[in-house]
Amino acid sequence: MSKAGESVFSRLTDHKAYTGAHKLRFDDDGKGRGIAGRKNVVDYKGHTNTETVETTAVEKTAKPVVAPGLGKQKFGTQASKAASIVLFRNGDKHHSGEKLIIKDIKTIDQLCDKASNIVKLVTGPVRKIYKQDMKLIKSLDDIEDGGRYLCCGGEAPASVEKLPPSFLA
């Protein structure tokens, strides 16, 4: 034992022996400051240009790890459901139809380009797409999942006798 019989415990708990950042963990009386001694917690009293700043421990409530409603809220970009349609050639009554899944198509022009690659019209690329009631599709909002559509080039839709029976069904 050194220093006139002091125990190791009494030397380690003597606040006067701490140096550097550790000595800030104790006040002048030797009492621990708690969280204020370990973190820079500053409580400004609303005064400006003061010489001293009082520091006190501020209790913070911990945020929950899992936010309420998790699993019920939708996060990120929500993709719309893909629509599946059947495309038919204009004037080819023996055509059984080609299935197309509309997923990444954003405009009617993109739909016509994709339909041109799938249906392969004799008259050229697909320029117009018609519903079963022969109404022209003008936007993707007019497309229905599971619908049947007639693809035409620059020509008008063929007569009913020349259309595929599965398109009219």
Coordinates of N, CA and C in Angstrom, one line a residue:
M1 N 0.8 -1.2 0.0 CA 0.0 0.0 0.0 C 0.9 1.2 0.0
S2 N 0.6 2.1 -0.8 CA 1.3 3.3 -0.9 C 0.6 4.5 -0.3
K3 N 1.2 5.6 -0.2 CA 0.6 6.8 0.4 C -0.1 6.6 1.7
A4 N 0.7 6.2 2.6 CA 0.2 6.1 4.0 C -0.9 5.1 4.2
G5 N -0.8 4.0 3.5 CA -1.8 2.9 3.8 C -3.1 3.0 3.0
E6 N -3.2 3.8 2.0 CA -4.5 3.9 1.2 C -4.7 2.6 0.4
S7 N -5.9 2.2 0.3 CA -6.2 1.1 -0.5 C -6.3 1.5 -2.0
V8 N -6.3 0.5 -2.9 CA -6.4 0.7 -4.3 C -7.8 1.3 -4.6
F9 N -8.8 0.9 -4.0 CA -10.1 1.4 -4.2 C -10.2 2.9 -3.9
S10 N -9.7 3.3 -2.8 CA -9.8 4.7 -2.4 C -9.0 5.6 -3.4
R11 N -7.8 5.1 -3.9 CA -7.1 5.9 -4.9 C -7.8 6.0 -6.2
L12 N -8.5 4.9 -6.7 CA -9.2 4.9 -7.9 C -10.5 5.8 -7.9
T13 N -11.0 5.9 -6.7 CA -12.3 6.7 -6.6 C -12.0 8.1 -6.2
D14 N -10.8 8.5 -6.0 CA -10.4 9.9 -5.7 C -10.5 10.8 -6.9
H15 N -11.5 11.7 -7.0 CA -11.8 12.5 -8.1 C -10.6 13.5 -8.4
K16 N -9.8 13.8 -7.5 CA -8.7 14.7 -7.7 C -7.5 14.1 -8.5
A17 N -7.5 12.7 -8.6 CA -6.5 12.1 -9.4 C -6.8 12.0 -10.9
Y18 N -8.0 12.2 -11.3 CA -8.4 12.1 -12.7 C -7.9 13.3 -13.4
T19 N -7.5 13.1 -14.7 CA -7.0 14.2 -15.5 C -7.7 14.3 -16.8
G20 N -7.5 15.3 -17.6 CA -8.0 15.4 -19.0 C -9.6 15.4 -18.9
A21 N -10.1 14.7 -19.9 CA -11.6 14.8 -20.1 C -12.3 14.1 -18.9
H22 N -11.6 13.1 -18.2 CA -12.3 12.4 -17.1 C -12.5 13.2 -15.9
K23 N -11.7 14.3 -15.7 CA -11.9 15.1 -14.5 C -13.2 15.9 -14.6
L24 N -13.7 16.1 -15.9 CA -14.9 16.9 -16.1 C -16.1 16.1 -15.7
R25 N -16.0 14.8 -15.4 CA -17.1 14.0 -14.9 C -17.5 14.2 -13.5
F26 N -16.7 15.0 -12.8 CA -17.0 15.3 -11.4 C -17.1 16.8 -11.1
D27 N -17.9 17.2 -10.2 CA -18.0 18.6 -9.8 C -16.9 18.9 -8.8
D28 N -16.9 20.1 -8.2 CA -15.9 20.5 -7.3 C -15.9 19.8 -6.0
D29 N -17.1 19.3 -5.6 CA -17.3 18.5 -4.4 C -16.9 17.0 -4.5
G30 N -16.7 16.6 -5.8 CA -16.3 15.2 -6.0 C -17.5 14.3 -6.3
K31 N -18.6 14.9 -6.5 CA -19.8 14.1 -6.9 C -19.8 14.0 -8.4
G32 N -20.3 12.8 -8.9 CA -20.4 12.6 -10.3 C -21.5 13.4 -10.9
R33 N -21.2 13.8 -12.2 CA -22.2 14.7 -12.9 C -23.2 13.8 -13.7
G34 N -23.0 12.6 -13.8 CA -23.9 11.7 -14.6 C -23.7 11.9 -16.1
I35 N -24.8 12.0 -16.8 CA -24.7 12.1 -18.3 C -24.1 13.5 -18.7
A36 N -24.2 14.5 -17.8 CA -23.6 15.8 -18.2 C -22.1 15.7 -18.1
G37 N -21.6 14.8 -17.4 CA -20.1 14.6 -17.3 C -19.6 13.8 -18.5
R38 N -20.5 13.0 -19.2 CA -20.0 12.2 -20.3 C -20.3 12.8 -21.6
K39 N -21.3 13.6 -21.7 CA -21.7 14.2 -23.0 C -21.8 15.7 -22.8
N40 N -21.6 16.4 -23.9 CA -21.8 17.9 -23.9 C -23.3 18.2 -24.0
V41 N -23.9 18.3 -22.8 CA -25.3 18.7 -22.8 C -25.4 20.1 -22.3
V42 N -25.9 21.0 -23.2 CA -25.9 22.4 -22.8 C -27.4 22.8 -22.7
D43 N -27.7 23.5 -21.6 CA -29.0 24.0 -21.4 C -28.9 25.5 -21.4
Y44 N -29.2 26.2 -22.6 CA -29.1 27.6 -22.6 C -30.4 28.2 -22.0
K45 N -30.1 29.2 -21.2 CA -31.2 29.8 -20.4 C -31.9 31.0 -21.1
G46 N -31.5 31.2 -22.4 CA -32.1 32.3 -23.2 C -31.3 33.6 -23.2
H47 N -30.2 33.6 -22.4 CA -29.4 34.8 -22.4 C -28.4 34.8 -23.5
T48 N -28.1 36.0 -24.0 CA -27.0 36.1 -25.0 C -25.8 36.8 -24.5
N49 N -24.7 36.5 -25.1 CA -23.4 37.1 -24.7 C -23.1 36.9 -23.2
T50 N -23.3 35.7 -22.7 CA -23.0 35.5 -21.3 C -21.6 34.9 -21.2
E51 N -21.0 35.1 -20.0 CA -19.7 34.7 -19.8 C -19.7 33.2 -19.5
T52 N -20.7 32.7 -18.8 CA -20.8 31.3 -18.4 C -22.0 30.7 -18.9
V53 N -21.9 29.5 -19.2 CA -23.1 28.7 -19.7 C -23.3 27.6 -18.7
E54 N -24.5 27.5 -18.2 CA -24.8 26.4 -17.2 C -25.1 25.1 -18.0
T55 N -24.5 24.1 -17.5 CA -24.8 22.8 -18.1 C -25.6 21.9 -17.1
T56 N -26.6 21.3 -17.6 CA -27.4 20.4 -16.8 C -27.7 19.1 -17.6
A57 N -28.0 18.1 -16.9 CA -28.4 16.9 -17.6 C -29.8 17.0 -18.1
V58 N -30.0 16.6 -19.4 CA -31.3 16.7 -20.0 C -31.7 15.3 -20.3
E59 N -32.9 14.9 -19.8 CA -33.4 13.6 -20.1 C -34.0 13.5 -21.5
K60 N -33.6 12.5 -22.3 CA -34.2 12.4 -23.6 C -34.9 11.0 -23.6
T61 N -36.1 11.1 -24.2 CA -36.8 9.8 -24.3 C -36.4 9.1 -25.6
A62 N -36.1 7.8 -25.5 CA -35.6 7.1 -26.7 C -36.8 6.8 -27.6
K63 N -36.5 7.0 -28.9 CA -37.5 6.7 -29.9 C -37.6 5.2 -30.0
P64 N -38.9 4.7 -30.3 CA -39.0 3.3 -30.5 C -38.2 2.8 -31.7
V65 N -37.7 1.6 -31.7 CA -37.0 1.1 -32.8 C -37.9 0.8 -34.0
V66 N -39.1 0.3 -33.7 CA -40.0 0.0 -34.8 C -41.1 1.1 -34.7
A67 N -41.3 1.8 -35.8 CA -42.3 2.9 -35.8 C -43.7 2.2 -35.8
P68 N -44.6 2.9 -35.2 CA -46.0 2.4 -35.2 C -46.6 2.3 -36.6
G69 N -47.3 1.3 -36.9 CA -47.9 1.2 -38.2 C -47.0 0.6 -39.3
L70 N -45.9 0.0 -38.8 CA -45.0 -0.6 -39.8 C -45.7 -1.8 -40.4
G71 N -45.6 -1.9 -41.7 CA -46.3 -2.9 -42.4 C -47.6 -2.5 -43.0
K72 N -48.2 -1.4 -42.4 CA -49.4 -0.9 -42.9 C -49.1 0.3 -43.9
Q73 N -48.0 1.0 -43.7 CA -47.7 2.1 -44.6 C -46.9 1.6 -45.8
K74 N -47.0 2.3 -46.9 CA -46.2 1.9 -48.1 C -45.1 2.9 -48.2
F75 N -43.9 2.3 -48.4 CA -42.7 3.1 -48.5 C -42.1 3.0 -49.9
G76 N -41.4 4.0 -50.4 CA -40.7 4.0 -51.6 C -41.7 4.1 -52.8
T77 N -41.2 3.9 -54.0 CA -42.0 4.0 -55.2 C -42.9 2.8 -55.3
Q78 N -44.2 3.0 -55.4 CA -45.1 1.9 -55.5 C -45.4 1.7 -57.0
A79 N -45.2 0.5 -57.5 CA -45.4 0.2 -58.9 C -46.8 -0.3 -59.1
S80 N -47.4 0.1 -60.2 CA -48.8 -0.3 -60.5 C -48.7 -1.8 -61.0
K81 N -49.9 -2.4 -60.8 CA -50.0 -3.8 -61.2 C -49.9 -3.9 -62.7
A82 N -49.2 -5.0 -63.2 CA -49.1 -5.2 -64.6 C -50.4 -5.7 -65.2
A83 N -50.7 -5.2 -66.4 CA -51.9 -5.6 -67.1 C -51.6 -6.6 -68.2
S84 N -52.4 -7.6 -68.4 CA -52.1 -8.6 -69.4 C -53.2 -8.5 -70.4
I85 N -52.9 -8.3 -71.7 CA -53.8 -8.1 -72.8 C -53.5 -9.0 -73.9
V86 N -54.5 -9.2 -74.8 CA -54.3 -10.0 -76.0 C -54.5 -9.1 -77.2
L87 N -53.5 -9.2 -78.2 CA -53.5 -8.3 -79.4 C -53.7 -9.2 -80.6
F88 N -54.5 -8.6 -81.5 CA -54.9 -9.4 -82.7 C -54.5 -8.5 -84.0
R89 N -54.2 -9.2 -85.1 CA -53.9 -8.6 -86.3 C -55.2 -8.2 -87.0
N90 N -55.1 -7.0 -87.6 CA -56.3 -6.5 -88.4 C -56.3 -7.3 -89.7
G91 N -57.5 -7.8 -90.0 CA -57.7 -8.5 -91.3 C -57.3 -9.9 -91.4
D92 N -56.7 -10.5 -90.4 CA -56.3 -11.9 -90.4 C -57.2 -12.7 -89.5
K93 N -58.2 -13.3 -90.1 CA -59.2 -14.0 -89.3 C -58.7 -15.3 -88.7
H94 N -57.5 -15.8 -89.1 CA -56.9 -17.0 -88.6 C -55.9 -16.7 -87.4
H95 N -55.7 -15.5 -87.1 CA -54.8 -15.1 -86.1 C -55.4 -15.4 -84.7
S96 N -54.6 -16.1 -83.8 CA -55.2 -16.5 -82.5 C -54.9 -15.5 -81.4
G97 N -54.1 -14.5 -81.7 CA -53.8 -13.4 -80.7 C -52.5 -13.6 -80.1
E98 N -51.9 -12.5 -79.7 CA -50.6 -12.5 -79.0 C -50.7 -11.9 -77.7
K99 N -50.2 -12.5 -76.6 CA -50.4 -12.0 -75.3 C -49.3 -11.0 -75.0
L100 N -49.6 -9.9 -74.4 CA -48.7 -8.8 -74.0 C -48.9 -8.4 -72.6
I101 N -47.9 -8.4 -71.8 CA -48.0 -7.9 -70.4 C -47.5 -6.5 -70.4
I102 N -48.3 -5.6 -69.9 CA -48.0 -4.1 -69.9 C -47.5 -3.9 -68.5
K103 N -46.1 -3.7 -68.4 CA -45.5 -3.4 -67.1 C -44.7 -2.1 -67.1
D104 N -43.8 -2.1 -68.0 CA -42.9 -0.9 -68.0 C -43.3 0.1 -69.1
I105 N -44.4 0.0 -69.6 CA -44.9 0.8 -70.7 C -45.5 2.1 -70.1
K106 N -45.1 3.3 -70.5 CA -45.6 4.5 -69.9 C -46.5 5.3 -70.9
T107 N -46.3 5.2 -72.2 CA -47.1 6.0 -73.2 C -47.7 5.1 -74.2
I108 N -48.7 5.6 -74.9 CA -49.4 4.9 -76.0 C -48.4 4.6 -77.1
D109 N -47.5 5.5 -77.4 CA -46.5 5.2 -78.4 C -45.6 4.0 -78.1
Q110 N -45.2 3.9 -76.8 CA -44.4 2.7 -76.4 C -45.2 1.4 -76.6
L111 N -46.5 1.5 -76.3 CA -47.4 0.4 -76.5 C -47.5 0.0 -77.9
C112 N -47.6 0.9 -78.8 CA -47.7 0.7 -80.3 C -46.4 0.0 -80.8
D113 N -45.2 0.5 -80.3 CA -43.9 0.0 -80.7 C -43.8 -1.5 -80.2
K114 N -44.2 -1.7 -79.0 CA -44.2 -3.1 -78.4 C -45.1 -4.0 -79.2
A115 N -46.3 -3.5 -79.5 CA -47.3 -4.3 -80.3 C -46.8 -4.6 -81.7
S116 N -46.0 -3.7 -82.3 CA -45.5 -3.9 -83.6 C -44.5 -5.0 -83.6
N117 N -43.7 -5.1 -82.6 CA -42.7 -6.2 -82.5 C -43.4 -7.6 -82.3
I118 N -44.5 -7.6 -81.6 CA -45.2 -8.8 -81.2 C -46.1 -9.3 -82.3
V119 N -47.0 -8.4 -82.8 CA -48.1 -8.8 -83.8 C -47.5 -8.9 -85.2
K120 N -46.6 -8.1 -85.6 CA -46.0 -8.1 -86.9 C -47.0 -7.9 -88.0
L121 N -47.6 -6.8 -88.1 CA -48.6 -6.5 -89.2 C -47.9 -6.5 -90.6
V122 N -48.7 -6.9 -91.6 CA -48.2 -7.0 -92.9 C -48.1 -5.5 -93.5
T123 N -49.0 -4.7 -93.0 CA -49.1 -3.3 -93.5 C -48.1 -2.3 -92.9
G124 N -47.3 -2.8 -91.9 CA -46.3 -1.9 -91.3 C -46.5 -1.9 -89.8
P125 N -45.9 -0.9 -89.2 CA -46.0 -0.8 -87.7 C -47.4 -0.5 -87.2
V126 N -47.6 -0.9 -86.0 CA -48.9 -0.6 -85.4 C -49.0 0.9 -85.1
R127 N -50.1 1.5 -85.6 CA -50.3 3.0 -85.4 C -51.6 3.2 -84.5
K128 N -52.5 2.3 -84.6 CA -53.8 2.4 -83.9 C -54.2 1.1 -83.2
I129 N -54.7 1.2 -82.0 CA -55.2 0.0 -81.3 C -56.6 0.3 -80.9
Y130 N -57.5 -0.7 -81.2 CA -58.9 -0.6 -81.0 C -59.4 -1.6 -80.0
K131 N -60.4 -1.2 -79.2 CA -61.1 -2.1 -78.3 C -62.0 -3.1 -79.1
Q132 N -62.7 -4.0 -78.4 CA -63.6 -4.9 -79.0 C -64.8 -4.2 -79.6
D133 N -65.2 -3.0 -79.0 CA -66.3 -2.3 -79.5 C -65.9 -1.3 -80.6
M134 N -64.7 -1.4 -81.1 CA -64.1 -0.6 -82.2 C -63.9 0.8 -81.8
K135 N -63.7 1.1 -80.5 CA -63.3 2.5 -80.1 C -61.8 2.5 -80.0
L136 N -61.2 3.6 -80.5 CA -59.8 3.8 -80.5 C -59.2 4.1 -79.1
I137 N -58.1 3.4 -78.8 CA -57.4 3.6 -77.6 C -56.6 4.9 -77.7
K138 N -56.8 5.8 -76.9 CA -56.0 7.1 -76.9 C -55.0 7.3 -75.8
S139 N -55.2 6.5 -74.7 CA -54.2 6.6 -73.6 C -54.2 5.2 -72.9
L140 N -53.2 5.1 -72.1 CA -53.0 3.8 -71.4 C -54.1 3.6 -70.3
D141 N -54.8 4.7 -70.0 CA -55.9 4.5 -69.0 C -57.1 3.8 -69.6
D142 N -57.2 3.7 -70.9 CA -58.2 3.0 -71.6 C -58.0 1.5 -71.7
I143 N -56.8 1.1 -71.3 CA -56.5 -0.4 -71.4 C -57.0 -1.0 -70.1
E144 N -57.7 -2.2 -70.3 CA -58.2 -3.0 -69.2 C -57.4 -4.3 -69.1
D145 N -57.2 -4.8 -67.9 CA -56.5 -6.0 -67.7 C -57.4 -7.2 -68.3
G146 N -56.8 -8.0 -69.1 CA -57.5 -9.2 -69.7 C -58.3 -8.8 -70.9
G147 N -58.1 -7.6 -71.4 CA -58.9 -7.1 -72.6 C -58.3 -7.7 -73.9
R148 N -59.1 -7.6 -75.0 CA -58.7 -8.0 -76.3 C -58.7 -6.8 -77.2
Y149 N -57.6 -6.6 -78.0 CA -57.5 -5.4 -78.7 C -57.0 -5.7 -80.2
L150 N -57.5 -4.9 -81.1 CA -57.2 -5.1 -82.5 C -56.1 -4.1 -82.9
C151 N -55.0 -4.5 -83.5 CA -53.9 -3.7 -83.9 C -54.0 -3.4 -85.4
C152 N -53.9 -2.1 -85.7 CA -54.0 -1.6 -87.1 C -52.8 -0.8 -87.4
G153 N -52.4 -0.8 -88.7 CA -51.4 0.2 -89.2 C -52.1 1.5 -89.4
G154 N -51.9 2.1 -90.6 CA -52.6 3.3 -91.0 C -54.0 3.1 -91.4
E155 N -54.4 1.9 -91.7 CA -55.7 1.5 -92.3 C -56.8 1.5 -91.2
A156 N -58.0 1.5 -91.7 CA -59.2 1.4 -90.8 C -59.3 -0.1 -90.4
P157 N -60.0 -0.4 -89.3 CA -60.3 -1.8 -88.9 C -61.1 -2.5 -90.1
A158 N -60.7 -3.8 -90.3 CA -61.4 -4.6 -91.3 C -62.8 -4.9 -90.9
S159 N -63.5 -5.4 -91.9 CA -64.9 -5.7 -91.6 C -65.0 -6.9 -90.7
V160 N -66.2 -7.1 -90.1 CA -66.4 -8.2 -89.1 C -66.0 -9.6 -89.7
E161 N -66.3 -9.8 -91.0 CA -66.0 -11.1 -91.6 C -64.5 -11.4 -91.6
K162 N -63.7 -10.4 -91.6 CA -62.2 -10.6 -91.8 C -61.5 -10.5 -90.4
L163 N -62.2 -10.3 -89.3 CA -61.6 -10.2 -88.0 C -61.6 -11.6 -87.4
P164 N -60.6 -11.9 -86.5 CA -60.5 -13.2 -85.8 C -61.7 -13.4 -84.9
P165 N -62.3 -14.6 -85.0 CA -63.4 -14.9 -84.1 C -63.1 -14.8 -82.6
S166 N -61.8 -15.2 -82.3 CA -61.5 -15.1 -80.8 C -61.4 -13.6 -80.4
F167 N -61.2 -12.7 -81.3 CA -61.2 -11.3 -80.9 C -62.7 -10.8 -80.6
L168 N -63.6 -11.3 -81.4 CA -65.0 -10.9 -81.3 C -65.7 -11.6 -80.1
A169 N -65.1 -12.7 -79.6 CA -65.8 -13.5 -78.5 C -65.8 -12.7 -77.2

